[in-house]
Short mmCIF file of N, CA and C in Angstrom, two decimals:
data_model
loop_
_atom_site.label_atom_id
_atom_site.label_comp_id
_atom_site.label_asym_id
_atom_site.label_seq_id
_atom_site.Cartn_x
_atom_site.Cartn_y
_atom_site.Cartn_z
N UNK A 1 53.14 -54.34 -98.18
CA UNK A 1 54.07 -54.43 -97.60
C UNK A 1 54.82 -53.54 -97.14
N UNK A 2 54.84 -52.17 -98.40
CA UNK A 2 55.63 -51.19 -98.36
C UNK A 2 55.37 -50.42 -96.93
N UNK A 3 53.95 -50.23 -96.75
CA UNK A 3 53.33 -50.03 -95.80
C UNK A 3 54.49 -49.92 -94.59
N UNK A 4 54.14 -51.34 -94.69
CA UNK A 4 54.86 -51.84 -93.03
C UNK A 4 56.63 -51.79 -93.20
N UNK A 5 56.91 -51.52 -94.20
CA UNK A 5 58.52 -51.10 -94.48
C UNK A 5 58.44 -49.64 -93.89
N UNK A 6 57.76 -48.70 -94.59
CA UNK A 6 57.72 -47.36 -93.65
C UNK A 6 57.45 -47.07 -92.58
N UNK A 7 56.82 -48.23 -91.91
CA UNK A 7 56.19 -47.84 -90.49
C UNK A 7 57.32 -48.38 -89.71
N UNK A 8 58.00 -49.51 -89.86
CA UNK A 8 59.15 -50.04 -89.33
C UNK A 8 60.24 -49.09 -89.47
N UNK A 9 60.53 -47.84 -90.43
CA UNK A 9 62.09 -47.26 -90.15
C UNK A 9 61.42 -45.52 -90.68
N UNK A 10 60.37 -45.77 -90.21
CA UNK A 10 60.13 -44.12 -90.06
C UNK A 10 60.77 -43.42 -89.15
N UNK A 11 61.01 -42.53 -88.64
CA UNK A 11 61.66 -41.66 -87.52
C UNK A 11 60.56 -41.34 -86.84
N UNK A 12 59.72 -40.46 -87.49
CA UNK A 12 58.40 -40.68 -86.57
C UNK A 12 57.26 -41.63 -86.09
N UNK A 13 57.44 -42.62 -86.07
CA UNK A 13 57.31 -43.69 -86.14
C UNK A 13 57.38 -44.40 -84.28
N UNK A 14 56.41 -44.68 -83.52
CA UNK A 14 56.97 -44.90 -82.50
C UNK A 14 57.51 -46.33 -81.88
N UNK A 15 58.03 -47.00 -83.33
CA UNK A 15 58.55 -48.36 -83.34
C UNK A 15 60.13 -47.96 -83.56
N UNK A 16 60.44 -47.02 -84.56
CA UNK A 16 61.85 -46.62 -85.17
C UNK A 16 62.88 -46.27 -83.88
N UNK A 17 64.14 -47.19 -84.92
CA UNK A 17 65.22 -47.33 -83.32
C UNK A 17 65.79 -46.60 -84.09
N UNK A 18 66.50 -45.29 -83.03
CA UNK A 18 67.75 -44.42 -83.41
C UNK A 18 68.57 -44.23 -82.60
N UNK A 19 70.00 -44.99 -82.83
CA UNK A 19 71.00 -44.93 -81.48
C UNK A 19 72.51 -44.80 -82.24
N UNK A 20 73.20 -44.32 -80.98
CA UNK A 20 74.62 -44.22 -81.32
C UNK A 20 75.33 -45.41 -81.15
N UNK A 21 76.39 -45.84 -82.26
CA UNK A 21 77.06 -47.01 -82.19
C UNK A 21 77.54 -47.71 -80.57
N UNK A 22 77.89 -46.53 -79.35
CA UNK A 22 78.59 -46.95 -78.13
C UNK A 22 77.52 -47.25 -77.72
N UNK A 23 75.99 -47.57 -77.85
CA UNK A 23 74.82 -48.16 -76.68
C UNK A 23 74.22 -48.89 -77.55
N UNK A 24 74.87 -49.54 -78.92
CA UNK A 24 74.21 -50.34 -79.84
C UNK A 24 74.27 -51.86 -79.11
N UNK A 25 73.42 -52.71 -79.55
CA UNK A 25 73.88 -54.25 -78.57
C UNK A 25 74.70 -54.88 -79.66
N UNK A 26 75.86 -55.32 -79.73
CA UNK A 26 76.59 -56.00 -80.22
C UNK A 26 76.35 -57.61 -80.66
N UNK A 27 75.64 -58.42 -81.28
CA UNK A 27 74.90 -59.37 -81.77
C UNK A 27 75.23 -60.29 -82.62
N UNK A 28 75.60 -61.54 -82.40
CA UNK A 28 75.62 -62.56 -82.88
C UNK A 28 73.96 -63.73 -83.71
N UNK A 29 74.57 -63.40 -84.87
CA UNK A 29 73.66 -64.31 -85.59
C UNK A 29 73.63 -65.62 -85.79
N UNK A 30 73.22 -66.80 -84.89
CA UNK A 30 73.57 -67.59 -85.41
C UNK A 30 72.85 -69.16 -86.23
N UNK A 31 73.15 -68.90 -87.40
CA UNK A 31 72.49 -70.13 -87.86
C UNK A 31 73.47 -70.75 -88.97
N UNK A 32 74.34 -71.67 -87.76
CA UNK A 32 75.03 -72.43 -88.94
C UNK A 32 74.56 -74.10 -88.18
N UNK A 33 76.10 -74.51 -88.03
CA UNK A 33 76.00 -76.62 -87.22
C UNK A 33 76.02 -76.35 -85.46
N UNK A 34 75.84 -77.01 -85.29
CA UNK A 34 76.21 -77.83 -83.79
C UNK A 34 76.94 -78.60 -83.66
N UNK A 35 78.37 -78.39 -82.74
CA UNK A 35 79.33 -79.29 -82.68
C UNK A 35 80.41 -78.73 -83.36
N UNK A 36 80.47 -77.96 -84.46
CA UNK A 36 81.82 -77.44 -85.28
C UNK A 36 81.80 -75.70 -84.73
N UNK A 37 82.33 -74.97 -85.83
CA UNK A 37 82.16 -73.46 -85.61
C UNK A 37 80.60 -73.07 -86.21
N UNK A 38 80.74 -71.99 -84.82
CA UNK A 38 79.41 -71.42 -84.98
C UNK A 38 79.07 -70.79 -87.28
N UNK A 39 78.53 -71.02 -87.59
CA UNK A 39 77.99 -70.50 -89.09
C UNK A 39 76.93 -69.26 -88.58
N UNK A 40 77.70 -67.89 -89.87
CA UNK A 40 76.25 -67.51 -89.56
C UNK A 40 76.86 -66.17 -90.45
N UNK A 41 76.22 -65.19 -91.05
CA UNK A 41 76.05 -64.28 -92.05
C UNK A 41 76.24 -62.89 -91.66
N UNK A 42 77.13 -62.51 -93.06
CA UNK A 42 77.64 -61.30 -92.92
C UNK A 42 76.98 -60.19 -93.57
N UNK A 43 77.59 -59.24 -93.82
CA UNK A 43 77.54 -58.23 -94.65
C UNK A 43 76.73 -58.86 -96.03
N UNK A 44 75.52 -57.76 -96.49
CA UNK A 44 74.71 -57.86 -97.69
C UNK A 44 73.93 -58.89 -97.15
N UNK A 45 73.75 -59.37 -96.20
CA UNK A 45 72.77 -60.46 -95.80
C UNK A 45 71.70 -60.05 -95.39
N UNK A 46 70.22 -60.90 -94.93
CA UNK A 46 69.19 -60.26 -94.75
C UNK A 46 69.22 -60.39 -93.31
N UNK A 47 70.04 -61.14 -92.21
CA UNK A 47 70.54 -61.00 -90.98
C UNK A 47 70.63 -59.85 -90.38
N UNK A 48 71.59 -59.22 -91.56
CA UNK A 48 73.03 -58.34 -91.17
C UNK A 48 71.78 -56.82 -91.16
N UNK A 49 70.93 -56.95 -92.04
CA UNK A 49 70.16 -55.52 -92.39
C UNK A 49 69.24 -55.54 -91.43
N UNK A 50 68.48 -57.26 -91.02
CA UNK A 50 67.58 -56.89 -89.60
C UNK A 50 68.07 -56.42 -88.12
N UNK A 51 69.20 -56.84 -88.31
CA UNK A 51 70.24 -56.25 -86.93
C UNK A 51 70.24 -54.88 -86.80
N UNK A 52 70.36 -54.57 -88.39
CA UNK A 52 71.51 -53.07 -88.23
C UNK A 52 69.65 -51.74 -88.19
N UNK A 53 68.50 -52.60 -88.94
CA UNK A 53 67.43 -52.06 -88.64
C UNK A 53 66.90 -52.00 -87.80
N UNK A 54 67.08 -52.94 -86.63
CA UNK A 54 66.43 -52.94 -85.41
C UNK A 54 67.61 -52.21 -84.33
N UNK A 55 68.52 -51.58 -84.80
CA UNK A 55 69.46 -50.95 -83.73
C UNK A 55 70.45 -51.39 -83.26
N UNK A 56 70.95 -53.05 -84.10
CA UNK A 56 71.84 -53.57 -83.71
C UNK A 56 72.97 -53.52 -84.26
N UNK A 57 74.33 -54.16 -83.80
CA UNK A 57 75.61 -54.04 -84.56
C UNK A 57 75.92 -55.66 -84.90
N UNK A 58 75.89 -55.72 -85.97
CA UNK A 58 75.86 -57.31 -86.44
C UNK A 58 77.69 -57.66 -86.21
N UNK A 59 78.10 -58.65 -85.42
CA UNK A 59 79.23 -58.91 -85.07
C UNK A 59 80.46 -59.09 -86.50
N UNK A 60 79.76 -59.95 -87.20
CA UNK A 60 80.40 -60.27 -88.78
C UNK A 60 80.54 -59.20 -89.82
N UNK A 61 79.74 -57.93 -89.33
CA UNK A 61 79.29 -57.22 -90.57
C UNK A 61 80.59 -56.98 -91.49
N UNK A 62 81.70 -57.04 -90.78
CA UNK A 62 83.21 -56.56 -91.84
C UNK A 62 83.78 -57.51 -92.43
N UNK A 63 82.93 -58.95 -92.90
CA UNK A 63 83.78 -60.03 -93.08
C UNK A 63 83.22 -59.47 -94.20
N UNK A 64 84.67 -60.04 -94.89
CA UNK A 64 84.32 -60.30 -96.83
C UNK A 64 83.54 -60.97 -97.47
N UNK A 65 83.37 -62.73 -96.51
CA UNK A 65 82.80 -63.69 -97.33
C UNK A 65 81.09 -63.38 -96.88
N UNK A 66 79.91 -63.86 -97.73
CA UNK A 66 78.75 -63.80 -97.24
C UNK A 66 78.29 -64.62 -95.89
N UNK A 67 79.05 -66.06 -95.78
CA UNK A 67 78.78 -66.96 -94.95
C UNK A 67 80.10 -67.19 -94.06
N UNK A 68 80.02 -66.83 -92.80
CA UNK A 68 81.45 -67.34 -92.34
C UNK A 68 81.19 -68.70 -91.29
N UNK A 69 82.12 -69.61 -91.06
CA UNK A 69 81.80 -70.01 -89.81
C UNK A 69 83.00 -69.50 -88.36
N UNK A 70 82.52 -69.30 -87.55
CA UNK A 70 83.28 -68.49 -85.84
C UNK A 70 83.94 -69.30 -85.28
N UNK A 71 84.83 -69.55 -84.74
CA UNK A 71 85.53 -70.34 -83.75
C UNK A 71 85.11 -70.05 -82.37
N UNK A 72 85.10 -70.62 -81.94
CA UNK A 72 84.43 -70.78 -80.07
C UNK A 72 85.31 -69.46 -79.91
N UNK A 73 86.86 -69.37 -80.16
CA UNK A 73 88.43 -68.22 -79.72
C UNK A 73 87.37 -66.98 -80.14
N UNK A 74 86.63 -67.12 -81.57
CA UNK A 74 86.44 -65.58 -81.87
C UNK A 74 85.01 -65.31 -81.33
N UNK A 75 84.27 -66.26 -80.84
CA UNK A 75 83.35 -65.70 -79.97
C UNK A 75 83.40 -65.16 -78.45
N UNK A 76 84.95 -65.74 -77.55
CA UNK A 76 84.82 -65.37 -76.87
C UNK A 76 85.66 -63.82 -76.85
N UNK A 77 86.18 -63.91 -77.50
CA UNK A 77 86.60 -62.44 -77.73
C UNK A 77 85.76 -61.48 -78.32
N UNK A 78 85.06 -61.97 -78.75
CA UNK A 78 84.24 -61.07 -78.98
C UNK A 78 82.71 -60.79 -78.17
N UNK A 79 82.30 -61.89 -77.27
CA UNK A 79 81.39 -61.80 -76.35
C UNK A 79 80.45 -60.91 -76.31
N UNK A 80 79.70 -61.27 -77.62
CA UNK A 80 78.10 -60.76 -77.80
C UNK A 80 77.30 -60.77 -76.82
N UNK A 81 76.49 -59.61 -76.69
CA UNK A 81 75.74 -59.21 -75.69
C UNK A 81 74.35 -59.86 -76.08
N UNK A 82 74.49 -59.99 -77.53
CA UNK A 82 72.97 -60.87 -77.65
C UNK A 82 73.13 -62.01 -78.34
N UNK A 83 72.67 -63.12 -78.89
CA UNK A 83 73.04 -64.15 -79.93
C UNK A 83 71.44 -64.62 -80.04
N UNK A 84 71.47 -64.30 -81.56
CA UNK A 84 69.73 -64.46 -81.73
C UNK A 84 70.18 -65.92 -83.04
N UNK A 85 69.24 -67.11 -82.73
CA UNK A 85 69.48 -68.04 -82.89
C UNK A 85 68.20 -68.60 -84.11
N UNK A 86 68.98 -68.87 -85.38
CA UNK A 86 68.16 -68.91 -86.41
C UNK A 86 67.18 -70.05 -86.98
N UNK A 87 68.37 -71.02 -87.74
CA UNK A 87 68.27 -72.09 -87.88
C UNK A 87 68.09 -73.72 -87.27
N UNK A 88 68.46 -73.55 -86.48
CA UNK A 88 68.60 -74.34 -85.23
C UNK A 88 67.00 -74.95 -84.74
N UNK A 89 66.35 -75.68 -84.48
CA UNK A 89 65.24 -76.29 -84.02
C UNK A 89 65.20 -75.38 -82.15
N UNK A 90 66.34 -75.21 -81.82
CA UNK A 90 66.37 -74.27 -80.34
C UNK A 90 67.41 -73.99 -80.42
N UNK A 91 67.26 -73.34 -78.87
CA UNK A 91 68.44 -72.27 -78.72
C UNK A 91 69.53 -73.57 -77.85
N UNK A 92 69.08 -74.51 -77.52
CA UNK A 92 69.94 -75.55 -76.65
C UNK A 92 70.93 -75.50 -76.54
N UNK A 93 71.89 -75.89 -78.02
CA UNK A 93 73.11 -76.22 -78.37
C UNK A 93 73.67 -74.95 -77.91
N UNK A 94 73.38 -73.63 -77.86
CA UNK A 94 73.73 -72.27 -77.79
C UNK A 94 74.07 -72.26 -76.33
N UNK A 95 73.14 -71.98 -75.31
CA UNK A 95 72.69 -72.50 -74.02
C UNK A 95 73.29 -73.13 -73.03
N UNK A 96 73.43 -74.35 -73.55
CA UNK A 96 74.55 -75.48 -73.34
C UNK A 96 75.83 -75.20 -73.22
N UNK A 97 76.24 -74.71 -73.98
CA UNK A 97 77.54 -75.01 -74.97
C UNK A 97 78.36 -74.95 -73.69
N UNK A 98 79.20 -75.89 -73.23
CA UNK A 98 80.28 -75.45 -72.15
C UNK A 98 81.12 -74.39 -72.35
N UNK A 99 81.37 -73.90 -73.39
CA UNK A 99 82.57 -73.25 -74.04
C UNK A 99 81.66 -71.73 -73.98
N UNK A 100 80.92 -71.91 -74.14
CA UNK A 100 79.81 -70.55 -74.24
C UNK A 100 79.29 -69.96 -72.81
N UNK A 101 79.34 -71.06 -71.66
CA UNK A 101 78.72 -70.40 -71.05
C UNK A 101 78.55 -69.12 -70.26
N UNK A 102 80.15 -68.55 -70.54
CA UNK A 102 80.46 -67.28 -69.88
C UNK A 102 80.68 -66.42 -70.79
N UNK A 103 79.77 -66.33 -72.22
CA UNK A 103 79.63 -65.33 -73.08
C UNK A 103 78.53 -64.04 -72.67
N UNK A 104 78.36 -63.14 -72.13
CA UNK A 104 77.64 -62.40 -71.85
C UNK A 104 76.40 -62.73 -72.17
N UNK A 105 76.00 -62.56 -73.50
CA UNK A 105 74.60 -63.47 -74.27
C UNK A 105 74.02 -64.57 -72.87
N UNK A 106 74.77 -65.48 -73.28
CA UNK A 106 74.04 -66.71 -72.32
C UNK A 106 74.10 -66.32 -71.06
N UNK A 107 75.44 -65.58 -69.91
CA UNK A 107 74.96 -65.52 -68.76
C UNK A 107 74.01 -64.50 -68.43
N UNK A 108 73.59 -63.67 -69.10
CA UNK A 108 72.33 -62.84 -69.52
C UNK A 108 71.25 -63.15 -69.23
N UNK A 109 71.02 -64.27 -70.15
CA UNK A 109 70.13 -64.86 -70.68
C UNK A 109 69.28 -64.20 -72.07
N UNK A 110 70.08 -63.50 -72.31
CA UNK A 110 70.07 -63.16 -74.10
C UNK A 110 69.91 -63.55 -75.23
N UNK A 111 69.93 -65.00 -74.97
CA UNK A 111 69.63 -65.75 -76.42
C UNK A 111 68.32 -66.04 -76.75
N UNK A 112 68.14 -65.62 -77.71
CA UNK A 112 66.65 -65.59 -78.47
C UNK A 112 67.07 -66.48 -79.71
N UNK A 113 65.80 -67.30 -79.54
CA UNK A 113 65.09 -67.80 -80.94
C UNK A 113 64.75 -67.02 -81.83
N UNK A 114 65.23 -67.00 -83.13
CA UNK A 114 64.11 -66.39 -83.85
C UNK A 114 62.69 -66.92 -84.47
N UNK A 115 61.70 -66.27 -84.57
CA UNK A 115 60.53 -66.56 -85.28
C UNK A 115 60.85 -67.47 -86.53
N UNK A 116 59.94 -68.13 -86.99
CA UNK A 116 59.36 -69.06 -88.07
C UNK A 116 58.13 -68.96 -88.60
N UNK A 117 57.37 -68.25 -89.32
CA UNK A 117 56.30 -68.86 -89.88
C UNK A 117 56.53 -69.29 -91.24
N UNK A 118 56.75 -68.79 -92.21
CA UNK A 118 55.90 -69.66 -93.54
C UNK A 118 57.22 -69.60 -93.73
N UNK A 119 58.23 -68.72 -93.24
CA UNK A 119 59.76 -69.51 -93.64
C UNK A 119 60.48 -68.46 -92.65
N UNK A 120 61.96 -69.05 -92.46
CA UNK A 120 62.80 -68.19 -91.20
C UNK A 120 62.66 -66.41 -91.90
N UNK A 121 62.45 -66.07 -90.46
CA UNK A 121 62.31 -64.88 -90.79
C UNK A 121 63.27 -63.85 -90.77
N UNK A 122 64.33 -64.47 -90.71
CA UNK A 122 65.98 -63.74 -91.02
C UNK A 122 66.17 -64.53 -92.56
N UNK A 123 65.60 -64.56 -92.95
CA UNK A 123 65.91 -65.07 -94.33
C UNK A 123 65.18 -64.75 -95.69
N UNK A 124 65.51 -63.99 -96.11
CA UNK A 124 64.86 -63.59 -97.68
C UNK A 124 63.37 -63.47 -97.25
N UNK A 125 62.78 -63.37 -96.47
CA UNK A 125 60.98 -64.01 -96.32
C UNK A 125 60.21 -63.23 -96.15
N UNK A 126 58.65 -62.81 -96.19
CA UNK A 126 57.99 -62.03 -96.25
C UNK A 126 57.62 -61.39 -94.90
N UNK A 127 57.99 -62.18 -94.24
CA UNK A 127 57.86 -61.74 -92.58
C UNK A 127 58.78 -60.79 -92.15
N UNK A 128 59.96 -60.84 -92.96
CA UNK A 128 61.26 -60.14 -92.48
C UNK A 128 61.19 -58.74 -91.83
N UNK A 129 59.81 -58.55 -92.08
CA UNK A 129 59.98 -56.80 -91.96
C UNK A 129 59.52 -57.09 -90.27
N UNK A 130 58.33 -58.06 -89.63
CA UNK A 130 58.08 -58.36 -88.37
C UNK A 130 59.57 -58.83 -87.75
N UNK A 131 60.19 -59.07 -88.37
CA UNK A 131 61.67 -59.63 -87.64
C UNK A 131 62.44 -58.08 -86.97
N UNK A 132 62.53 -57.39 -88.06
CA UNK A 132 62.73 -55.68 -87.44
C UNK A 132 61.91 -55.78 -85.86
N UNK A 133 60.54 -55.68 -85.75
CA UNK A 133 60.18 -55.31 -84.78
C UNK A 133 60.24 -56.72 -83.25
N UNK A 134 60.78 -57.76 -83.66
CA UNK A 134 61.06 -58.54 -82.71
C UNK A 134 62.79 -57.96 -82.08
N UNK A 135 63.30 -57.72 -83.45
CA UNK A 135 64.69 -57.71 -82.58
C UNK A 135 64.93 -56.32 -81.89
N UNK A 136 64.18 -55.09 -82.50
CA UNK A 136 64.32 -54.25 -81.92
C UNK A 136 63.30 -54.04 -80.58
N UNK A 137 62.41 -55.25 -79.65
CA UNK A 137 62.02 -55.85 -78.77
C UNK A 137 63.30 -56.32 -77.80
N UNK A 138 63.75 -57.03 -78.31
CA UNK A 138 64.93 -57.98 -77.51
C UNK A 138 66.23 -57.09 -77.65
N UNK A 139 66.01 -56.42 -78.67
CA UNK A 139 67.83 -55.09 -78.07
C UNK A 139 66.93 -54.42 -77.14
N UNK A 140 65.93 -53.80 -77.15
CA UNK A 140 65.47 -52.43 -76.53
C UNK A 140 64.14 -52.55 -75.38
N UNK A 141 64.12 -53.10 -74.80
CA UNK A 141 62.69 -53.90 -74.47
C UNK A 141 62.07 -52.53 -73.77
N UNK A 142 63.06 -51.74 -73.07
CA UNK A 142 62.89 -50.47 -72.32
C UNK A 142 61.95 -49.61 -72.88
N UNK A 143 62.43 -49.29 -74.27
CA UNK A 143 61.89 -48.09 -75.36
C UNK A 143 60.69 -49.08 -75.57
N UNK A 144 60.15 -50.40 -75.89
CA UNK A 144 59.39 -50.39 -76.58
C UNK A 144 58.46 -51.38 -75.88
N UNK A 145 57.95 -50.88 -74.18
CA UNK A 145 57.25 -52.11 -73.64
C UNK A 145 55.95 -51.89 -74.32
N UNK A 146 55.30 -51.09 -74.94
CA UNK A 146 54.07 -51.31 -75.26
C UNK A 146 53.69 -52.35 -76.44
N UNK A 147 54.89 -52.51 -77.21
CA UNK A 147 54.90 -52.93 -78.62
C UNK A 147 54.82 -54.83 -78.19
N UNK A 148 53.93 -55.05 -78.69
CA UNK A 148 52.95 -56.58 -78.70
C UNK A 148 53.86 -57.32 -79.94
N UNK A 149 54.25 -58.13 -79.87
CA UNK A 149 54.69 -59.01 -80.82
C UNK A 149 53.86 -59.83 -81.60
N UNK A 150 53.10 -60.30 -80.56
CA UNK A 150 52.15 -61.09 -81.01
C UNK A 150 51.46 -60.46 -82.01
N UNK A 151 50.76 -59.33 -81.61
CA UNK A 151 49.50 -58.51 -82.02
C UNK A 151 49.98 -57.85 -83.69
N UNK A 152 51.11 -57.75 -83.78
CA UNK A 152 51.77 -57.50 -84.51
C UNK A 152 51.92 -58.62 -85.68
N UNK A 153 52.15 -59.76 -85.22
CA UNK A 153 52.17 -60.64 -85.71
C UNK A 153 50.84 -60.85 -86.49
N UNK A 154 49.73 -61.14 -85.52
CA UNK A 154 48.37 -61.37 -85.92
C UNK A 154 47.79 -60.34 -87.10
N UNK A 155 48.16 -59.19 -86.58
CA UNK A 155 47.69 -58.19 -87.77
C UNK A 155 48.45 -58.25 -89.08
N UNK A 156 49.68 -58.64 -89.23
CA UNK A 156 50.06 -59.15 -90.26
C UNK A 156 49.29 -59.75 -91.48
N UNK A 157 49.32 -60.98 -90.13
CA UNK A 157 48.58 -62.39 -91.35
C UNK A 157 47.43 -61.60 -91.41
N UNK A 158 46.43 -61.36 -90.90
CA UNK A 158 45.53 -60.60 -91.27
C UNK A 158 45.17 -59.95 -92.74
N UNK A 159 46.16 -58.77 -92.63
CA UNK A 159 46.28 -57.99 -93.46
C UNK A 159 46.78 -58.43 -94.71
N UNK A 160 48.33 -59.36 -94.51
CA UNK A 160 48.69 -59.84 -96.11
C UNK A 160 48.32 -61.18 -96.26
N UNK A 161 48.05 -62.08 -95.66
CA UNK A 161 47.56 -63.50 -95.86
C UNK A 161 46.26 -63.57 -95.93
N UNK A 162 45.41 -62.70 -95.25
CA UNK A 162 44.27 -62.49 -95.18
C UNK A 162 43.51 -63.95 -94.26
N UNK A 163 44.62 -63.66 -93.46
CA UNK A 163 44.41 -65.40 -92.17
C UNK A 163 44.44 -65.20 -90.76
N UNK A 164 43.28 -65.21 -90.22
CA UNK A 164 42.92 -64.95 -89.04
C UNK A 164 43.82 -65.97 -88.11
N UNK A 165 45.09 -65.67 -87.62
CA UNK A 165 46.15 -66.18 -87.12
C UNK A 165 45.54 -66.48 -85.53
N UNK A 166 45.16 -68.06 -84.66
CA UNK A 166 44.95 -67.85 -83.34
C UNK A 166 45.84 -67.80 -82.59
N UNK A 167 45.91 -66.91 -81.66
CA UNK A 167 46.78 -66.94 -80.32
C UNK A 167 48.19 -68.08 -80.52
N UNK A 168 47.59 -69.43 -80.42
CA UNK A 168 47.81 -70.87 -80.00
C UNK A 168 48.82 -70.40 -81.67
N UNK A 169 48.51 -70.36 -82.42
CA UNK A 169 48.87 -70.34 -84.11
C UNK A 169 50.55 -69.46 -83.48
N UNK A 170 49.94 -68.22 -83.03
CA UNK A 170 51.22 -66.87 -83.46
C UNK A 170 52.03 -67.37 -82.19
N UNK A 171 52.03 -67.58 -81.50
CA UNK A 171 52.90 -68.34 -80.03
C UNK A 171 53.94 -69.06 -80.81
N UNK A 172 53.10 -69.98 -81.19
CA UNK A 172 53.70 -70.65 -81.95
C UNK A 172 55.38 -70.56 -83.20
N UNK A 173 54.31 -69.84 -83.49
CA UNK A 173 55.44 -68.87 -84.77
C UNK A 173 57.03 -68.28 -83.91
N UNK A 174 56.25 -67.08 -82.82
CA UNK A 174 57.06 -66.45 -82.26
C UNK A 174 58.33 -67.53 -81.67
N UNK A 175 57.71 -69.09 -81.37
CA UNK A 175 58.75 -69.83 -80.51
C UNK A 175 59.50 -70.80 -81.56
N UNK A 176 59.51 -70.47 -82.41
CA UNK A 176 59.91 -71.37 -83.65
C UNK A 176 59.60 -72.63 -83.43
N UNK A 177 58.37 -72.87 -83.51
CA UNK A 177 57.52 -74.29 -83.56
C UNK A 177 57.10 -74.39 -84.71
N UNK A 178 56.74 -75.57 -84.61
CA UNK A 178 55.94 -76.01 -86.02
C UNK A 178 54.35 -76.30 -85.53
N UNK A 179 53.97 -75.80 -86.68
CA UNK A 179 52.42 -76.34 -86.50
C UNK A 179 51.90 -76.92 -85.74
N UNK A 180 50.49 -76.70 -85.10
CA UNK A 180 50.49 -77.61 -84.22
C UNK A 180 49.91 -79.33 -84.47
N UNK A 181 49.29 -79.11 -85.74
CA UNK A 181 48.81 -80.58 -86.40
C UNK A 181 50.29 -81.77 -87.46
N UNK A 182 51.29 -80.37 -87.06
CA UNK A 182 52.96 -81.49 -87.62
C UNK A 182 53.18 -82.64 -87.03
N UNK A 183 53.14 -83.73 -87.67
CA UNK A 183 53.59 -85.04 -87.06
C UNK A 183 55.10 -84.65 -87.00
#
């Protein structure tokens, strides 16, 4: 695990992200409820660390509470560049919300589902290091054209879980879908 951490954070690595704050995407990490205020984590959370490690700026970083609800009005004021959806089953409640249709992330189709393997990648998971690569690829696709998240995921499972993840299983994880044989 330490090797993967070094690999994702080493300045000499091809997957290392260095940015100036003026160029970094402003990110809202949606991990709350549908039909009410949007819930999210703030500083000291895994999601905040992952966004920063991948080169983004978490819009709720300066909030004092660990978890906050964000109103539609605040979302409109922030107008995030990217929205990552974590604990909902799909991105549909975000992209179909009529109050959010004019948000930059929704308009530009930059609303992404966070992968889920053994656990949510954004919530203290052994797979959280993979989330850094996933987020960096979403934030900076032009910088990482050769980064294949599916290959990284399969190599990770082979190395750390001693399990040969099939292409279908990997795609399901990356798309936040349950295993195929789950009822």
